[in-house]
CSV table of C-alpha atoms in Angstrom, one decimal:
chain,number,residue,atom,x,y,z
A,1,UNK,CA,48.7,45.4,77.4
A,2,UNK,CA,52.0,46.8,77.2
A,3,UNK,CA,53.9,49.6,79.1
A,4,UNK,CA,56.5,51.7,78.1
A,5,UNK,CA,58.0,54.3,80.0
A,6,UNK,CA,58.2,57.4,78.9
A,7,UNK,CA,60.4,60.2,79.9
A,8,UNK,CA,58.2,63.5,79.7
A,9,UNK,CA,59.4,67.1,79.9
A,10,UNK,CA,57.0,70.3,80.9
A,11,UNK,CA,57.2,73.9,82.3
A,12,UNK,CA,54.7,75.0,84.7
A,13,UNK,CA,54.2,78.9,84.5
A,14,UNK,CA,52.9,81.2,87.1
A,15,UNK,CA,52.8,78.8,90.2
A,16,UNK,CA,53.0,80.3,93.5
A,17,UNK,CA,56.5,80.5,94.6
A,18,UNK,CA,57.5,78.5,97.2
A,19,UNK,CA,59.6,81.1,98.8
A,20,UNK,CA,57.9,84.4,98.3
A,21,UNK,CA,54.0,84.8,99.1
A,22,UNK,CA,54.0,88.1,96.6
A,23,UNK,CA,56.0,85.8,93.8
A,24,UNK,CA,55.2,83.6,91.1
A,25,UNK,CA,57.5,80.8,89.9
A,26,UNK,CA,58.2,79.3,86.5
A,27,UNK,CA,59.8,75.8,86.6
A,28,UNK,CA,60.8,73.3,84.3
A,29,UNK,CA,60.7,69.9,84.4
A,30,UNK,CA,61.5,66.7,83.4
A,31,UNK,CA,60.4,63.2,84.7
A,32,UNK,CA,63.2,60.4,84.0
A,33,UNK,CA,62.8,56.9,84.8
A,34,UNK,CA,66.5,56.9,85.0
A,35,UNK,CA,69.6,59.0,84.5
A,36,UNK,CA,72.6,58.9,83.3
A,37,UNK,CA,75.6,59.8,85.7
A,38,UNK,CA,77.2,62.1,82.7
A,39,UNK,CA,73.3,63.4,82.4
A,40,UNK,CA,72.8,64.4,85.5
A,41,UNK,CA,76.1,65.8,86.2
A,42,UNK,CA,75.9,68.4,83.5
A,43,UNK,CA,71.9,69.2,85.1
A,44,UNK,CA,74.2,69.8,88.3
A,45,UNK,CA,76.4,71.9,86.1
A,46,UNK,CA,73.4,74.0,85.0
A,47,UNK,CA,71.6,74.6,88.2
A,48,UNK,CA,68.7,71.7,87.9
A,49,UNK,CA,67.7,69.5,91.1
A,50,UNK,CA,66.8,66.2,91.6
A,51,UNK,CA,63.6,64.7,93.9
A,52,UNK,CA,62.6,61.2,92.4
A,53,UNK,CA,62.9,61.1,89.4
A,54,UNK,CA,61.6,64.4,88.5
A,55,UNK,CA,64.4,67.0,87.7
A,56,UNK,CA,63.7,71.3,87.6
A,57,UNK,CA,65.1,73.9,87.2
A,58,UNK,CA,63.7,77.9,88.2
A,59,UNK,CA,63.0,79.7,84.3
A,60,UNK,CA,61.3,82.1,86.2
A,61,UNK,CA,60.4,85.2,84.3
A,62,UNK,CA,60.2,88.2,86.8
A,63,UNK,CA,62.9,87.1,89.6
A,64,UNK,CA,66.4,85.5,90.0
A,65,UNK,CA,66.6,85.4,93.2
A,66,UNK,CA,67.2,81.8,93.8
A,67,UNK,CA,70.8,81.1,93.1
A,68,UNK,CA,72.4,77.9,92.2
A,69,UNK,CA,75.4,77.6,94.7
A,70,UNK,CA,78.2,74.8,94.7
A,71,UNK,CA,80.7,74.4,97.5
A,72,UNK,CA,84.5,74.8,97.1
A,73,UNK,CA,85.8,71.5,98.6
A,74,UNK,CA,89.2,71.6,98.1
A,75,UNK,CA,89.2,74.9,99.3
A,76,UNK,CA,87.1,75.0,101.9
A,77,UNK,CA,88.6,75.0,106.0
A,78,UNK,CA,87.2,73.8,108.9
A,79,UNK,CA,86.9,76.4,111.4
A,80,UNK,CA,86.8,76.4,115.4
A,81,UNK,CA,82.8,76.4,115.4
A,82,UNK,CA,83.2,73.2,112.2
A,83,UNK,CA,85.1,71.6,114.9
A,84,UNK,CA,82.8,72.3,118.0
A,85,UNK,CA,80.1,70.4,115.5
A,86,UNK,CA,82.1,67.4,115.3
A,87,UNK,CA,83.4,66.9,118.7
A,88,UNK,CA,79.7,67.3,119.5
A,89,UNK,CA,78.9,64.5,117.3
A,90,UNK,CA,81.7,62.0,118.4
A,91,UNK,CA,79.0,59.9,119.2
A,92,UNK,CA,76.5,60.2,116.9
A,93,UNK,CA,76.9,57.7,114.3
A,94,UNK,CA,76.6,57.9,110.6
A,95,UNK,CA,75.5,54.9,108.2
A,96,UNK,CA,75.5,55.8,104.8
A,97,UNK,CA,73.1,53.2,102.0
A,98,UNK,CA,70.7,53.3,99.4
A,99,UNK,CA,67.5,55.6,100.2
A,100,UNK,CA,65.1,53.2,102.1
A,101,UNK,CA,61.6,53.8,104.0
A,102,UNK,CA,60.8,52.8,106.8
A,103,UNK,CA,57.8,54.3,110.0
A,104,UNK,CA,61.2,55.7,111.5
A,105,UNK,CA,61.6,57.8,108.3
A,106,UNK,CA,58.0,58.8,108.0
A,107,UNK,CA,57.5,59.6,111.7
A,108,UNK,CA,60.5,62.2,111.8
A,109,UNK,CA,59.7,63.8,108.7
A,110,UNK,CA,56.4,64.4,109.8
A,111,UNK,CA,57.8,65.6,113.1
A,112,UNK,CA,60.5,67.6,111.9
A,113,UNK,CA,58.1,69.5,109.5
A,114,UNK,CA,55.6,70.2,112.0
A,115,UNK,CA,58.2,71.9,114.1
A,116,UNK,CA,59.3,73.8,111.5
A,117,UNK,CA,55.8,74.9,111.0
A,118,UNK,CA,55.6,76.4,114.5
A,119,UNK,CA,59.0,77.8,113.9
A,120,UNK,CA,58.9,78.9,110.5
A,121,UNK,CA,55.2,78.9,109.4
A,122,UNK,CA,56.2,76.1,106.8
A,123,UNK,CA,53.0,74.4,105.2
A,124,UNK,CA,52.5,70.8,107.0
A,125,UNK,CA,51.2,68.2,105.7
A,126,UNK,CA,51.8,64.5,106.7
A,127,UNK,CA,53.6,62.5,104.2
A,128,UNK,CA,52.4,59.6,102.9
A,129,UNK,CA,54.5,56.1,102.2
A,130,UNK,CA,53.9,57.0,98.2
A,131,UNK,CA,54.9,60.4,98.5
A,132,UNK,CA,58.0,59.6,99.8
A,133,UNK,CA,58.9,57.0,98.4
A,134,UNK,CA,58.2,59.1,94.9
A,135,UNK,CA,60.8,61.9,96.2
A,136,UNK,CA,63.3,60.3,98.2
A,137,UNK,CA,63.4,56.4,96.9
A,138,UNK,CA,62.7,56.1,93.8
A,139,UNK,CA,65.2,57.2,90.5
A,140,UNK,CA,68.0,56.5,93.2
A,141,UNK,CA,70.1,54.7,90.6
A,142,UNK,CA,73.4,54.4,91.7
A,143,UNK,CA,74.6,57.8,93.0
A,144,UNK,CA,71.4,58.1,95.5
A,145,UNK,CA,72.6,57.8,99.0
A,146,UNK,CA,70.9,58.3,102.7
A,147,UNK,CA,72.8,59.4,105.6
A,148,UNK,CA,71.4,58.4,108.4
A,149,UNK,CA,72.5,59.6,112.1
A,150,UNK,CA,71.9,58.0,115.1
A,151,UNK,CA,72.7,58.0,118.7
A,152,UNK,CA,71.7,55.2,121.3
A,153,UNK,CA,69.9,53.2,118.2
A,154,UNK,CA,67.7,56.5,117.8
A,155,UNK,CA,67.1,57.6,114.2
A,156,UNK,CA,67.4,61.3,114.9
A,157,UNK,CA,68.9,62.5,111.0
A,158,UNK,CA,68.1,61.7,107.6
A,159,UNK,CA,70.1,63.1,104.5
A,160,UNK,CA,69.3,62.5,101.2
A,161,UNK,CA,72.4,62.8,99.2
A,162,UNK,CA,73.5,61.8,95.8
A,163,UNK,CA,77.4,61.6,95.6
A,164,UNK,CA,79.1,61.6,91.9
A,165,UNK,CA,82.6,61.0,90.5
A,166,UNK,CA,82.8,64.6,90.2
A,167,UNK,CA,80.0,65.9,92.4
A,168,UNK,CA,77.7,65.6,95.8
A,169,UNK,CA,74.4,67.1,95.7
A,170,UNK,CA,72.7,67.5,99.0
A,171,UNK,CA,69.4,66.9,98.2
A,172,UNK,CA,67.5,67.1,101.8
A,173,UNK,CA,68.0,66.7,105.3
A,174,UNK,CA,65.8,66.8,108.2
A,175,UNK,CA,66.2,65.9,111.7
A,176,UNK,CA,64.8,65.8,115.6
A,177,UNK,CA,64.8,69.7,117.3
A,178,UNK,CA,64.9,67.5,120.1
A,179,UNK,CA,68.8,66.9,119.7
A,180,UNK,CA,69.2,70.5,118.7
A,181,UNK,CA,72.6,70.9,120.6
A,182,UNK,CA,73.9,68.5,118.3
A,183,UNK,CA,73.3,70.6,115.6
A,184,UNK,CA,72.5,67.8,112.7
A,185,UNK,CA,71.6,69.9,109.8
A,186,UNK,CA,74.8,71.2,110.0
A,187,UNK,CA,76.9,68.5,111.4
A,188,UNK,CA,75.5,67.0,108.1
A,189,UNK,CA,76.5,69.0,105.5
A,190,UNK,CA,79.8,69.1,107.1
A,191,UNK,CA,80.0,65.7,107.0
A,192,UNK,CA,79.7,65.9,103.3
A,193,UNK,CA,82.5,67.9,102.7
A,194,UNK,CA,84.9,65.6,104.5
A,195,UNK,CA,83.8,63.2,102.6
A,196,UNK,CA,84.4,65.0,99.4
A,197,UNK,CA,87.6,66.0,100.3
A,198,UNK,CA,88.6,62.4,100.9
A,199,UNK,CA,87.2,61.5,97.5
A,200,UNK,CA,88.8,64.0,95.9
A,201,UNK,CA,85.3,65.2,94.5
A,202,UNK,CA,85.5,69.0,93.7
A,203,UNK,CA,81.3,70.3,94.5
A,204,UNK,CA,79.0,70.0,96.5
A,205,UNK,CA,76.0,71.5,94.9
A,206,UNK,CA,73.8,72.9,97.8
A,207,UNK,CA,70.7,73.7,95.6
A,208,UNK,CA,69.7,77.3,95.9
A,209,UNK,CA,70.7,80.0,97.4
A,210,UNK,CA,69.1,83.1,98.6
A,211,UNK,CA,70.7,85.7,100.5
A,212,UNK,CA,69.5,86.7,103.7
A,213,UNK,CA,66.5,84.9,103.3
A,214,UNK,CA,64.9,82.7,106.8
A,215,UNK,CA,64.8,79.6,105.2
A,216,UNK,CA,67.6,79.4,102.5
A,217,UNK,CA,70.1,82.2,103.9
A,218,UNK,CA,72.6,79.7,106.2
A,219,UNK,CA,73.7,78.3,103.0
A,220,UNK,CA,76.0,81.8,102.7
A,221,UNK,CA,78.0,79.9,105.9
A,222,UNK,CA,79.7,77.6,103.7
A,223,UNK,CA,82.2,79.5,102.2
A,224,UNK,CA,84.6,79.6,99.7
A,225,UNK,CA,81.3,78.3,97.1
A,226,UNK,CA,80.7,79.4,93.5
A,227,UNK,CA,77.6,81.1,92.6
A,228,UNK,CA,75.5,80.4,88.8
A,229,UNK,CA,76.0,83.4,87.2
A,230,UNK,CA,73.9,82.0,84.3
A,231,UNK,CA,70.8,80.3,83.1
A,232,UNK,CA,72.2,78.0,80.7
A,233,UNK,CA,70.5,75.6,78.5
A,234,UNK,CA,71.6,71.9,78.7
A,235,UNK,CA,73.7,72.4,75.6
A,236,UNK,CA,75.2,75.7,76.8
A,237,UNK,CA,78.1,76.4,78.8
A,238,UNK,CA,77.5,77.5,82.5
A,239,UNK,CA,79.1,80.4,83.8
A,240,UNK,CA,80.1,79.7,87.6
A,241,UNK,CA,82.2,82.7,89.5
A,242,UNK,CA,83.3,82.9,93.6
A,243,UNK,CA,80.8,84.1,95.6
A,244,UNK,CA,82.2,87.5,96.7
A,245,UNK,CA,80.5,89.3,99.8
């Protein structure tokens, strides 16, 4: 019997949104077995996301309130409380490879999410090894990335990253509450933007953005960044303007 694979594309309408109880969501999607760095920077470009090797974007009908948002490296200055995070972290230490698994992984996923559970009523459930290997290992072609942090040979950080001539998209991060006054999630993303600034890479993409809201809002600290001001096909110019408050 022979296999091909099969890229597939599909929009799911009217699924309950993952970030409003009274919303629905409409999402498109398309399952790659593998993409194309040019590809997947004009997804970037246009607002899609990347777990696996599925790729979506929001289409939905009745809200825009998910924005896609993009750092401003070059512009972008580290302030006093930037510099407080990485004097914290002078000893944490930061390896940077291809997306692996291991019980390490699994266990701190599973207990990040259930304190964000307590915290912010997030749904938990415990991750499988398929599961995460199908969002955070597989499709990792050659851009995927993991940051991982650790202090006295203690995983305590996972980033998922993908980093692009012209672009880093920060795809997930999670981390032990335990080490809270190390302030990973941020020390993390901050970490990115050094790095793009000594790459000379213009973007990071941050995903999306929703003002004010408990679980997306912090992404408003990160400024200068550029905000999608439209929904543009793949074969349409995006519109990208300065986020103004």
């Amino acid at each position: 019997m022979n296999i091909f694979n099969q890229d597939l594309e599909f929009f799911e309408e009217n699924r309950s949104c993952s970030y409003f109880e009274k919303e629905i969501s409409d999402i498109r999607y398309q399952y790659l077995y593998s993409c194309s760095i040019p590809d997947y920077q004009k997804k970037l470009e246009r607002g899609w996301r990347r777990f696996g090797k599925m790729h979506f974007v929001p289409e939905c009908k009745t809200c825009t309130k998910c924005i896609s948002m993009r750092i401003d490296v070059k512009n972008y200055i580290f302030s006093k409380s930037d510099k407080r995070v990485f004097s914290k972290n002078k000893d944490t230490k930061l390896y940077i490879r291809k997306p692996t698994l291991t019980m390490e992984h699994l266990n701190l996923y599973d207990k990040y999410h259930k304190f964000m559970n307590d915290k912010k009523n997030w749904p938990y459930y415990p991750i499988t090894v398929d599961d995460y290997a199908k969002s955070y290992v597989e499709g990792s072609s050659d851009y995927a990335r993991e940051f991982l942090y650790m202090t006295e040979d203690k995983l305590i950080g996972v980033a998922l990253v993908d980093i692009l001539p012209k672009s880093i998209s920060a795809i997930y991060c999670y981390y032990d509450h335990e080490y809270s006054d190390l302030s990973i999630g941020k020390f993390s993303i901050l970490a990115q933007i050094k790095i793009a600034k000594e790459l000379n890479i213009p973007y990071i993409y941050l995903g999306y953005w929703i003002k004010d809201h408990y679980s997306m809002g912090y992404k408003q600290a990160y400024q200068p960044f550029e905000v999608l001001k439209n929904r543009a096909g793949l074969n349409e110019e995006p519109i990208w303007e300065k986020y103004t408050s």
